[in-house]
Short mmCIF file of C-alpha atoms and ligand atoms in Angstrom, two decimals:
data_model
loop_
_atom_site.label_atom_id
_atom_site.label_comp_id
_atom_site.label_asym_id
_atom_site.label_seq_id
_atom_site.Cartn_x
_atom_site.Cartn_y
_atom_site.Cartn_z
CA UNK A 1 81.46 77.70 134.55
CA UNK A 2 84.47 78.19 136.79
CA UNK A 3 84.77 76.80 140.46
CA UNK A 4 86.69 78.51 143.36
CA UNK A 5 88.33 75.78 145.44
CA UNK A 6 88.85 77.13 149.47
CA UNK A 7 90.85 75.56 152.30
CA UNK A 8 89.29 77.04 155.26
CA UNK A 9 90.57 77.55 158.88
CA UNK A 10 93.48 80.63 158.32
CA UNK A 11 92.42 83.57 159.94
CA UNK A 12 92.27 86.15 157.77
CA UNK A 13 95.12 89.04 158.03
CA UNK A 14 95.43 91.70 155.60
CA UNK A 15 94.55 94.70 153.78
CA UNK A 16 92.35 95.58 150.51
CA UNK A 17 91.39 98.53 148.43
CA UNK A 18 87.20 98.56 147.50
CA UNK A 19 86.53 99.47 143.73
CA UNK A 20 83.40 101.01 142.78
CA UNK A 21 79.69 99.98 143.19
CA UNK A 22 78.06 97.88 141.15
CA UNK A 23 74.75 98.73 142.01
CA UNK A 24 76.00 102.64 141.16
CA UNK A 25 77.84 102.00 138.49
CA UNK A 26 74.93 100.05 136.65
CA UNK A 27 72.56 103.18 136.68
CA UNK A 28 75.26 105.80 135.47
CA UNK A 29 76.31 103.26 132.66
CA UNK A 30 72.84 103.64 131.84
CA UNK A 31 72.23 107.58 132.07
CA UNK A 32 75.31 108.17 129.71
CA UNK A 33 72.63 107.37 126.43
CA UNK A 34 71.02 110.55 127.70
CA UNK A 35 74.05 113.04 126.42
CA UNK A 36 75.15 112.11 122.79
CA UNK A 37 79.11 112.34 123.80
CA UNK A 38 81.52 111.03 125.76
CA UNK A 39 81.63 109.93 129.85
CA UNK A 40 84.67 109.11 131.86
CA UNK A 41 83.52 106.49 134.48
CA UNK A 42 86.70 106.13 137.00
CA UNK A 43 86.94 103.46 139.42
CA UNK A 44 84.54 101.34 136.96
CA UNK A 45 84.34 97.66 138.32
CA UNK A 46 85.54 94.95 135.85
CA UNK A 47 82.82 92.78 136.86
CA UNK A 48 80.31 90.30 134.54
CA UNK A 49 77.17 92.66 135.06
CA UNK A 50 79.22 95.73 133.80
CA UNK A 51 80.56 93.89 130.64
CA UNK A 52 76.65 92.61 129.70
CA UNK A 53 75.90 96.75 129.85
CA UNK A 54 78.52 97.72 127.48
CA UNK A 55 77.54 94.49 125.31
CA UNK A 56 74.14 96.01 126.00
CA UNK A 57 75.29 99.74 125.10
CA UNK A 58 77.26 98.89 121.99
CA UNK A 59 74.44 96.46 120.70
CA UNK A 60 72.42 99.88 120.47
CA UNK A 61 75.64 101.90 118.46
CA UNK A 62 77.51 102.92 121.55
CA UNK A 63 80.92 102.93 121.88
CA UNK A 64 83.53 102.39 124.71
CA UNK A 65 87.08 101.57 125.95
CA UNK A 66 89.05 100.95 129.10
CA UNK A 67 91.83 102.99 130.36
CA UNK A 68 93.12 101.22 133.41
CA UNK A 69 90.11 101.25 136.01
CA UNK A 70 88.33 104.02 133.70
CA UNK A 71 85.75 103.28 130.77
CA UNK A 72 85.26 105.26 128.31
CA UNK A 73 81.49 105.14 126.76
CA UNK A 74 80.81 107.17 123.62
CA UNK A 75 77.25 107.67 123.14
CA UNK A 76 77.03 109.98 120.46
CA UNK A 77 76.90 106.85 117.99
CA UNK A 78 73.91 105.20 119.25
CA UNK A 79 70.70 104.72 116.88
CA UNK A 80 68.60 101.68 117.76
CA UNK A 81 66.89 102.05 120.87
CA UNK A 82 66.17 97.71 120.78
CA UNK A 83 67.52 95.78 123.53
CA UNK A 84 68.67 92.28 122.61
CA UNK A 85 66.66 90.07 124.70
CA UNK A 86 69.07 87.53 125.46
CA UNK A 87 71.30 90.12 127.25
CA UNK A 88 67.83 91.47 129.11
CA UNK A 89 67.73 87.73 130.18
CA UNK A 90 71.74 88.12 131.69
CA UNK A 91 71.11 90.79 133.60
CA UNK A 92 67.85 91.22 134.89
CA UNK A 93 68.70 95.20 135.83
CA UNK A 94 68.92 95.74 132.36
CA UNK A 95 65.50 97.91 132.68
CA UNK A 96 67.57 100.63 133.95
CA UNK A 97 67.58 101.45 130.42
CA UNK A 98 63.73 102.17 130.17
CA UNK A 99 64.56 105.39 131.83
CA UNK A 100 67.81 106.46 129.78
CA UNK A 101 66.65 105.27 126.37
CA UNK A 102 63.36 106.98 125.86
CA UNK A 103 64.90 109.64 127.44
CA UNK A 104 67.21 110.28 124.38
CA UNK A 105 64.91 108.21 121.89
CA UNK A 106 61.66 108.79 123.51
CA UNK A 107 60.93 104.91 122.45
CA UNK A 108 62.39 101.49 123.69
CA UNK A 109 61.97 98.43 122.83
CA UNK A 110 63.11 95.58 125.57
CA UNK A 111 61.86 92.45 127.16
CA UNK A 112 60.27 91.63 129.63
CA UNK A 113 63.14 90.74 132.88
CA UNK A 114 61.23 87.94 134.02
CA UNK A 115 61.82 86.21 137.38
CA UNK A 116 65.55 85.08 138.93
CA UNK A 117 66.35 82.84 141.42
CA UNK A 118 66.17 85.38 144.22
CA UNK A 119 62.24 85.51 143.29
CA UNK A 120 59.94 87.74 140.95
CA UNK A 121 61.32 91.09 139.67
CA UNK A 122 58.49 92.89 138.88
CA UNK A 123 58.83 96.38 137.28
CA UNK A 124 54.86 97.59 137.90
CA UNK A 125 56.10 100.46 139.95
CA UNK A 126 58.47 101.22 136.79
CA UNK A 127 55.89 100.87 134.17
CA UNK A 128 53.01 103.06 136.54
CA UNK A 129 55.21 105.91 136.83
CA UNK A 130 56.38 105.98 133.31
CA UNK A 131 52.72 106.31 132.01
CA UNK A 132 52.28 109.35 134.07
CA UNK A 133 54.81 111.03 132.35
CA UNK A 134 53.09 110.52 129.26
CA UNK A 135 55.24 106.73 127.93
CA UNK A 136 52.29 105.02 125.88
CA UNK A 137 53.18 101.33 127.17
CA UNK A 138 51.98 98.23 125.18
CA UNK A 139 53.04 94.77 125.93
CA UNK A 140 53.07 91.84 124.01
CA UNK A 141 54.97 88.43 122.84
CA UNK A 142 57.29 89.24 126.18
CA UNK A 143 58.34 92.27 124.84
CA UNK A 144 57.71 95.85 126.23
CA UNK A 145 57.35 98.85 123.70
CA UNK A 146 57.08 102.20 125.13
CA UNK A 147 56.29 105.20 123.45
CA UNK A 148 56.38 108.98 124.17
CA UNK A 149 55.98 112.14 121.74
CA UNK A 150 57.38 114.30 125.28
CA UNK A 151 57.98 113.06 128.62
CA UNK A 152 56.07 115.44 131.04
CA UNK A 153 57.25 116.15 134.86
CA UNK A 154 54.65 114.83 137.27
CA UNK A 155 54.23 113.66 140.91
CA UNK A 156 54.68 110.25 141.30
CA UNK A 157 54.16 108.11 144.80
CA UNK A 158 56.04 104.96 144.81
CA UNK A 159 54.05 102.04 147.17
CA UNK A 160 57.46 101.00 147.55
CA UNK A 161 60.87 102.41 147.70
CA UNK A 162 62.22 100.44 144.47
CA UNK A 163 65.63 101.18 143.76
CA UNK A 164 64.92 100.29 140.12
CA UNK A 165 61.85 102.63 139.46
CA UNK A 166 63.26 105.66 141.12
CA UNK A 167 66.59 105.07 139.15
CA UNK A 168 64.31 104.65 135.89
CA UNK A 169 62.29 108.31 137.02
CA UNK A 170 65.15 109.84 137.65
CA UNK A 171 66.70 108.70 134.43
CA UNK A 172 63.23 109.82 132.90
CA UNK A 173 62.84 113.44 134.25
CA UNK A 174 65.64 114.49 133.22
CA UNK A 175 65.22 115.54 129.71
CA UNK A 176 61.15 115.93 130.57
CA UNK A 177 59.41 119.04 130.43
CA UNK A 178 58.62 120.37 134.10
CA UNK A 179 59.57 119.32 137.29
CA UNK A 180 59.19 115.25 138.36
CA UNK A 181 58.93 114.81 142.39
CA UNK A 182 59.19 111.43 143.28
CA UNK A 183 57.48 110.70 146.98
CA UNK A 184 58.63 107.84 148.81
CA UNK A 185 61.82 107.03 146.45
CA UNK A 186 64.42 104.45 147.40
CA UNK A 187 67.14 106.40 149.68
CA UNK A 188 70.14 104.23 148.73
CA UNK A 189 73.56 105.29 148.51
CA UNK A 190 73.35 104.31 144.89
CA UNK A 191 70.47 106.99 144.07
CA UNK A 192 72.69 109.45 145.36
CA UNK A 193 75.51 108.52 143.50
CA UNK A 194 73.44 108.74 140.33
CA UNK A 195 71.62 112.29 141.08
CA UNK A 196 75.27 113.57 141.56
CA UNK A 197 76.52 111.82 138.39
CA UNK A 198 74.03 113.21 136.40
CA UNK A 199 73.82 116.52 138.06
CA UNK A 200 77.50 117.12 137.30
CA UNK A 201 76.07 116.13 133.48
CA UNK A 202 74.04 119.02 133.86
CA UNK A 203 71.06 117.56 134.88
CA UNK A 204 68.92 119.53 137.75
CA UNK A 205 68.41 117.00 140.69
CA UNK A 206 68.13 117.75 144.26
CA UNK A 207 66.55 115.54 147.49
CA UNK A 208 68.10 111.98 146.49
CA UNK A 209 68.47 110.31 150.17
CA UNK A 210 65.93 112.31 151.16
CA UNK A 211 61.60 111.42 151.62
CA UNK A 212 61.67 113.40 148.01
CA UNK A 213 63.68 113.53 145.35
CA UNK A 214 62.83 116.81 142.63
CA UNK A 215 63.81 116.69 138.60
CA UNK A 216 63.57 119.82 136.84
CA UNK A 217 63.75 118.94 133.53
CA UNK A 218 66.79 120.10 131.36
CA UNK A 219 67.19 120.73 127.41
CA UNK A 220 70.28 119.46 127.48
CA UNK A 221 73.46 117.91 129.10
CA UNK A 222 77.26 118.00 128.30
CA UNK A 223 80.01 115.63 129.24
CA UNK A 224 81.07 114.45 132.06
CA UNK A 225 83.85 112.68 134.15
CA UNK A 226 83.29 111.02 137.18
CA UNK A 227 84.65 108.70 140.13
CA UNK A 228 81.78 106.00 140.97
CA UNK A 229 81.20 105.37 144.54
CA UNK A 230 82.71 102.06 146.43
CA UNK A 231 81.19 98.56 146.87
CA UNK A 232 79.47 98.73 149.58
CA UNK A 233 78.51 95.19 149.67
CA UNK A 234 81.58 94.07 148.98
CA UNK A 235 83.01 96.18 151.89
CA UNK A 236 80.28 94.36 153.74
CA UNK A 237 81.61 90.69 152.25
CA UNK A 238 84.83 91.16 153.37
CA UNK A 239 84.19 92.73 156.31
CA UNK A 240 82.24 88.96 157.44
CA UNK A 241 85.16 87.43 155.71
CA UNK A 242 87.93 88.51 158.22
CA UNK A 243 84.92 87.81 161.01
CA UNK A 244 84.01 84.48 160.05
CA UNK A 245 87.92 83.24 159.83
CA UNK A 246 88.54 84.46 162.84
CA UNK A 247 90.63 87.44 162.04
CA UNK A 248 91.22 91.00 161.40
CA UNK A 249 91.07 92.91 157.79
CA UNK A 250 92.13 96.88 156.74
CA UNK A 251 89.61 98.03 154.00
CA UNK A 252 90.61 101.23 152.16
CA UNK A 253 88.91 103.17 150.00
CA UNK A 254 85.13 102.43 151.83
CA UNK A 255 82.31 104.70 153.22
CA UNK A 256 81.63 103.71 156.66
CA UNK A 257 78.16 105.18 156.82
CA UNK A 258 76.81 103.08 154.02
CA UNK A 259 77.57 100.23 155.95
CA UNK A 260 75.64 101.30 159.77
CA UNK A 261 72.86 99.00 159.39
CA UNK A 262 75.56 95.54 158.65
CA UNK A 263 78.71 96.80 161.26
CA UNK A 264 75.90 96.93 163.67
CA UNK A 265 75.03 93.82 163.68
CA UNK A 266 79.08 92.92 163.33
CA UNK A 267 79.30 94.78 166.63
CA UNK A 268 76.75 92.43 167.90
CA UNK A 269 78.07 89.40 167.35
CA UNK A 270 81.22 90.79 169.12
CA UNK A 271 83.26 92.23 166.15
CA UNK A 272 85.19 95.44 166.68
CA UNK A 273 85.68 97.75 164.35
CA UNK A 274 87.35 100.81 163.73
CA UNK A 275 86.05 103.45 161.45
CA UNK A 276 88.28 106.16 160.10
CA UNK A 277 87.64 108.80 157.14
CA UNK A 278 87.74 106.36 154.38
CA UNK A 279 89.21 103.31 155.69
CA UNK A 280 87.60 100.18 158.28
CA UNK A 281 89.37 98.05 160.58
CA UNK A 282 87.51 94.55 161.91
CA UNK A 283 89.08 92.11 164.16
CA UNK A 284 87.24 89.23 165.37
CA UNK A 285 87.39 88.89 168.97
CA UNK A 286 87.13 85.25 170.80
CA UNK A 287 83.99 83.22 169.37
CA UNK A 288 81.06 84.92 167.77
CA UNK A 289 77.54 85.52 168.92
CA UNK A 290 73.87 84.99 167.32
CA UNK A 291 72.28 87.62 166.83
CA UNK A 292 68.56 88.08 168.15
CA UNK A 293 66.87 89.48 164.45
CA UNK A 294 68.39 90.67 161.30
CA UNK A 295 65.15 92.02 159.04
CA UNK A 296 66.24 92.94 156.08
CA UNK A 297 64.37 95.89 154.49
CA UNK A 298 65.54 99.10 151.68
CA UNK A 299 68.04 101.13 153.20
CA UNK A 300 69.21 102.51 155.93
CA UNK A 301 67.69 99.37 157.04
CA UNK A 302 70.05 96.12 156.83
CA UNK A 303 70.37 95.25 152.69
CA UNK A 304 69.03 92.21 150.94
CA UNK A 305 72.32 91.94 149.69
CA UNK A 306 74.24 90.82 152.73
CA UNK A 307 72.01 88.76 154.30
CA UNK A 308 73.54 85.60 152.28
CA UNK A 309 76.81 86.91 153.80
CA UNK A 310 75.65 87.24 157.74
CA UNK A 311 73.73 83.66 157.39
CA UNK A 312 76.74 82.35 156.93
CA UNK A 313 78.57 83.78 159.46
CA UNK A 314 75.60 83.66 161.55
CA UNK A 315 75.97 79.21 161.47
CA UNK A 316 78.87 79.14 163.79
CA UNK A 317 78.17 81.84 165.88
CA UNK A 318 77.11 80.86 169.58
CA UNK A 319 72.65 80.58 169.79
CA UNK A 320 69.84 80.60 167.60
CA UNK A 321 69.54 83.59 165.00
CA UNK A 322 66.88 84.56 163.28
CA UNK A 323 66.76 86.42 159.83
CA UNK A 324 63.60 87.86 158.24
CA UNK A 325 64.01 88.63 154.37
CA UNK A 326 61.05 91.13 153.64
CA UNK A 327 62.39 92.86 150.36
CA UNK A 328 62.44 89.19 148.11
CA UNK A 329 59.87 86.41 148.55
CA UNK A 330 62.42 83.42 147.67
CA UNK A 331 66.48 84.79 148.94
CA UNK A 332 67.13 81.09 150.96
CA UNK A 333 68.91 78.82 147.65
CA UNK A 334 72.36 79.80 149.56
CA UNK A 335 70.65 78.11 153.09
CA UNK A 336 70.25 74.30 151.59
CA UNK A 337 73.35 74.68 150.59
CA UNK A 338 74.84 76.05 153.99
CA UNK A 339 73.22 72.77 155.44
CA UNK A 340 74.80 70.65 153.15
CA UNK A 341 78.07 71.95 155.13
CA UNK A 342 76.98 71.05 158.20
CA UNK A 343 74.83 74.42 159.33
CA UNK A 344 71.88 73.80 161.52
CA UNK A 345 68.68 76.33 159.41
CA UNK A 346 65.66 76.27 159.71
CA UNK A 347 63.56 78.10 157.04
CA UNK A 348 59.82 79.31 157.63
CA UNK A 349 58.24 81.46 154.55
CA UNK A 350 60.08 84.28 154.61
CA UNK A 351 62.52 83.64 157.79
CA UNK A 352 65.23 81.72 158.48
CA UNK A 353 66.30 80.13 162.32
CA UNK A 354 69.72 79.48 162.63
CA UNK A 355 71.28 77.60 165.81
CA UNK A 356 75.12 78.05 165.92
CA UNK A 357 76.90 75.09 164.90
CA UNK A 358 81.31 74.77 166.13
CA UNK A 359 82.32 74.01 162.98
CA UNK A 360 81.36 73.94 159.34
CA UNK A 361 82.51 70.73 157.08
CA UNK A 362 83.87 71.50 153.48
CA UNK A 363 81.75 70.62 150.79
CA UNK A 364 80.93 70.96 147.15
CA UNK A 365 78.18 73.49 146.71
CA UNK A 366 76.80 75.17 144.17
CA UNK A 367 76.45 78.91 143.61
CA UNK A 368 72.69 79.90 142.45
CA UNK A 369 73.04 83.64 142.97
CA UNK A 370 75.22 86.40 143.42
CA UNK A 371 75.48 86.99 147.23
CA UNK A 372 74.58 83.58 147.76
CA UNK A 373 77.50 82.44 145.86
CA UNK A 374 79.88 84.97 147.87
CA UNK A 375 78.43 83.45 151.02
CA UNK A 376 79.29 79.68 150.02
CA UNK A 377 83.01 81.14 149.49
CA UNK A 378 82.80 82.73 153.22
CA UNK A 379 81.14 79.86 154.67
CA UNK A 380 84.61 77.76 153.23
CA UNK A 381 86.83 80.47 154.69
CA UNK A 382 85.98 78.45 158.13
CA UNK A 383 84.81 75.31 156.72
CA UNK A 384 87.26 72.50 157.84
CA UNK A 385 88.82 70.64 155.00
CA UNK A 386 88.24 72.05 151.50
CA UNK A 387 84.99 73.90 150.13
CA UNK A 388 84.61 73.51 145.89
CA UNK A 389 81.80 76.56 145.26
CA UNK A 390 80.68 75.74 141.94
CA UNK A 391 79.14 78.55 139.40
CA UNK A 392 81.78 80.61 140.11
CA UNK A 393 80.01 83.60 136.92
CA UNK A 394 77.26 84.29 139.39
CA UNK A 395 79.82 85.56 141.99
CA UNK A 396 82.19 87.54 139.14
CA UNK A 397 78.71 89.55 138.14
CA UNK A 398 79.42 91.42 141.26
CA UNK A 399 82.89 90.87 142.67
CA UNK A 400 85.63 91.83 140.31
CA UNK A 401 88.44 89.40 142.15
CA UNK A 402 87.20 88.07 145.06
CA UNK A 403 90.36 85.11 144.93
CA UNK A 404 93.01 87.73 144.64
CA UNK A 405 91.32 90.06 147.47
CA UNK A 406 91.16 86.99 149.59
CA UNK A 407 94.79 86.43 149.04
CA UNK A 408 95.85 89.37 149.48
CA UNK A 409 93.90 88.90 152.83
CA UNK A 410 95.83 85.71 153.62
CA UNK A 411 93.27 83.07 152.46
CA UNK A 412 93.56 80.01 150.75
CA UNK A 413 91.34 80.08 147.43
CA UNK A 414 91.98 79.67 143.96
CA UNK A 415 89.93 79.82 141.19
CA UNK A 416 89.52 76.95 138.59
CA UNK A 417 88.05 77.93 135.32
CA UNK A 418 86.32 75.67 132.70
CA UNK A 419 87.17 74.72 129.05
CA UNK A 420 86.22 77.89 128.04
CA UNK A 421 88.75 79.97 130.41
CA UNK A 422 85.29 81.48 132.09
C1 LIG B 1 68.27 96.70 143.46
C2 LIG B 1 69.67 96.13 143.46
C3 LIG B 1 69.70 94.77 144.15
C4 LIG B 1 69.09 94.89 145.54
C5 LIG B 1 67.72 95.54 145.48
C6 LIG B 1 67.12 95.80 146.85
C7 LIG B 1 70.66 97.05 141.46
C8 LIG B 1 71.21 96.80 140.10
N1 LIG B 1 70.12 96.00 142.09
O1 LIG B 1 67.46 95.80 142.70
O2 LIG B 1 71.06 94.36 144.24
O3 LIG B 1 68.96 93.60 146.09
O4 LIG B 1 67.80 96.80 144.79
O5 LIG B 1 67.97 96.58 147.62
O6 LIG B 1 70.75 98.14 141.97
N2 LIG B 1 59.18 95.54 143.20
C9 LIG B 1 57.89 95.49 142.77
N3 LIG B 1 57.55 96.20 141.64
C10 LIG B 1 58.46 96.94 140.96
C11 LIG B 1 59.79 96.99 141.42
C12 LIG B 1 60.14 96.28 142.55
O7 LIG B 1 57.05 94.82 143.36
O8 LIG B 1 58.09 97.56 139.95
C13 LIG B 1 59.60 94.75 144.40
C14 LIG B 1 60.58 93.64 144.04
O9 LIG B 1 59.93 92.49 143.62
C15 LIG B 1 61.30 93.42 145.34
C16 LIG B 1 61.32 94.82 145.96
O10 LIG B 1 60.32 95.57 145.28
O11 LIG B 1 60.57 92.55 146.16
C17 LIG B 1 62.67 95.52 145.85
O12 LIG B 1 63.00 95.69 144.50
P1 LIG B 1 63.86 96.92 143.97
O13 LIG B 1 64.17 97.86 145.06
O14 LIG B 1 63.21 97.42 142.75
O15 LIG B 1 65.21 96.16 143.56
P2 LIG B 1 66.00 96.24 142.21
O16 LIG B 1 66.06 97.64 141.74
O17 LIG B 1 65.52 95.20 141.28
#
């Protein structure tokens, strides 16, 4: 795999356009197996995770091309409903396609996602409310085979707010007979994005955000062209970014309010920023401050997806931080590697202590995760001396060019690829 090599200590001055969500553009990927035709995606993120689901969607007969930032995805072409399971294996969220596929094939045939190195991803929640709609489920040799001769609208209480299972009920309901309620659903900006992508397919959705989302099932949908939502954790990234350098950034093309929860806790470690329409201005101000508690917990809470991000910033800000990670047991492989440039953590089950070092040293680290991986490139952003962040794949799942938006921010990172030009 590639490595990005940073030279930390410029402050970061700049400005940079957000692309769309990965975490919405997954799901909607997914729902376009439910109408046999074409989708117009716009603002579609060129990042690894979205290339695995069109490898994914053309392995079952889909089709699909780019025009500029839009893709294309023909459905009408698909026949298997058989996941390969060595691209189940590269993208765990893969099982977004439980939902979508025996929707339109009422069968599926995947495997099993298995744990990652952010912990155990287990789809229970998915699997329980599936067989109340009527999915016969067997399991067996790691695979999962799921079965329905109709898909029947029910009421279905999540014990958790999953984003995954109330994506995969929504994707469900759709095409079921009756109405689907989903109690306690996940209320991310993501499951919004997705009821209004496949609302404007035709589908009847109302209540996503809300304690309830309701599905009236449909007999069919039509095509549809639509603009996918921006990054918000990648808003969130570079919003530490100009922080932890010291400096100021302009984002454009961002939705404040999907961010409350993470500027908040920018504010309190003595950030200001500027909020306007679509855009966000943050300008570091003198030296940083810990923060008392960051919990991390489904949203509007603070994500799971910037805490990486905000323990790195959170090293050489003034005083002891703590961080509590409640939504995955084992989200610390970024904090050894934090230490290893010179950050003072201390990690307890699920929380992490952090006392404020002055400076971080450069290092050669190793990115094991996504977020983690983006926080290793931050942490070098103020790192004296050079930073190597090895792995650099895990990072491009979710950031389409983080080098370029970093330069175009002022900072000094390349990217090194391997023999392979990944
Ligand atoms: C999604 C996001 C991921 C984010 C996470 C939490 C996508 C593609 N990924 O992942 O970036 O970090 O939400 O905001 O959108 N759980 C169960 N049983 C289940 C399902 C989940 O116990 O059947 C647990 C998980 O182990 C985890 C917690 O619930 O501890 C949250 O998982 P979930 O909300 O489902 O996350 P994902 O949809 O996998």
């Amino acid at each position: 795999m590639g490595k990005f090599i940073i030279k930390g200590g410029t402050p970061l001055q700049g400005e940079v356009r957000i692309g769309g969500g990965k975490n919405a553009v997954l799901p909607i990927l997914a729902a376009t197996v439910l109408y046999p035709g074409i989708s117009y995606i716009h603002d579609c993120p060129k990042i690894v995770d979205v290339f695995t689901m069109i490898r994914i969607l053309e392995s079952i007969g889909c089709r699909s091309k780019w025009e500029g930032k839009t893709l294309i995805v023909d459905t009408s072409t698909a026949s298997s409903f058989e996941v390969p399971p060595e691209l189940v294996s590269e993208m765990r969220s893969s099982i977004i396609l439980l939902g979508s596929i025996l929707g339109r094939f009422r069968q599926i045939k995947i495997s099993y996602p298995g744990g990652c190195s952010i912990g155990p991803r287990p789809i229970d929640l998915h699997l329980k409310a599936l067989k109340q709609m009527g999915v016969q489920i067997q399991e067996e040799h790691g695979y999962i085979l799921c079965q329905a001769d109709r898909l029947q609208g029910v009421k279905i209480h999540l014990d958790f707010p999953s984003v995954g299972a109330t994506e995969n009920i929504m994707l469900a309901a759709v095409l079921a007979k009756g109405r689907t309620m989903i109690y306690n659903p996940a209320k991310e900006p993501e499951i919004i994005d997705l009821q209004d992508f496949l609302n404007c397919m035709g589908a009847k959705i109302t209540g996503a955000g809300s304690n309830i989302i309701v599905i009236d099932g449909v007999n069919q949908l039509s095509s549809v062209e639509y603009t996918v939502i921006p990054d918000r954790i990648v808003t969130g990234t570079y919003l530490v970014a100009a922080a932890i350098s010291g400096g100021e950034a302009l984002l454009h093309n961002v939705r404040p309010q999907h961010l409350y929860a993470v500027t908040a806790k920018l504010r309190e470690t003595g950030c200001i920023i500027r909020e306007e329409n679509t855009k966000m201005h943050i300008k570091a101000r003198g030296s940083l401050q810990g923060v008392d508690m960051i919990r991390t917990h489904p949203y509007p809470g603070f994500p799971t997806d910037m805490q990486a991000q905000m323990m790195a910033l959170l090293t050489i800000a003034k005083g002891t931080s703590v961080i509590s990670e409640t939504v995955f047991e084992s989200r610390y492989k970024h904090a050894e590697e934090l230490m290893r440039m010179g950050a003072q953590i201390k990690l307890e089950g699920r929380t992490a202590i952090i006392q404020g070092v002055s400076r971080l040293m450069g290092a050669t680290v190793k990115a094991e995760d996504l977020r983690g991986g983006a926080a290793l490139i931050l942490a070098g952003l103020c790192a004296e001396n050079e930073t190597t962040v090895c792995n650099s794949m895990f990072i491009e799942r979710g950031y389409e060019h983080i080098d370029y938006d970093l330069q175009a921010l002022g900072a000094q990172i390349i990217k090194i690829r391997d023999e392979e030009g990944r």
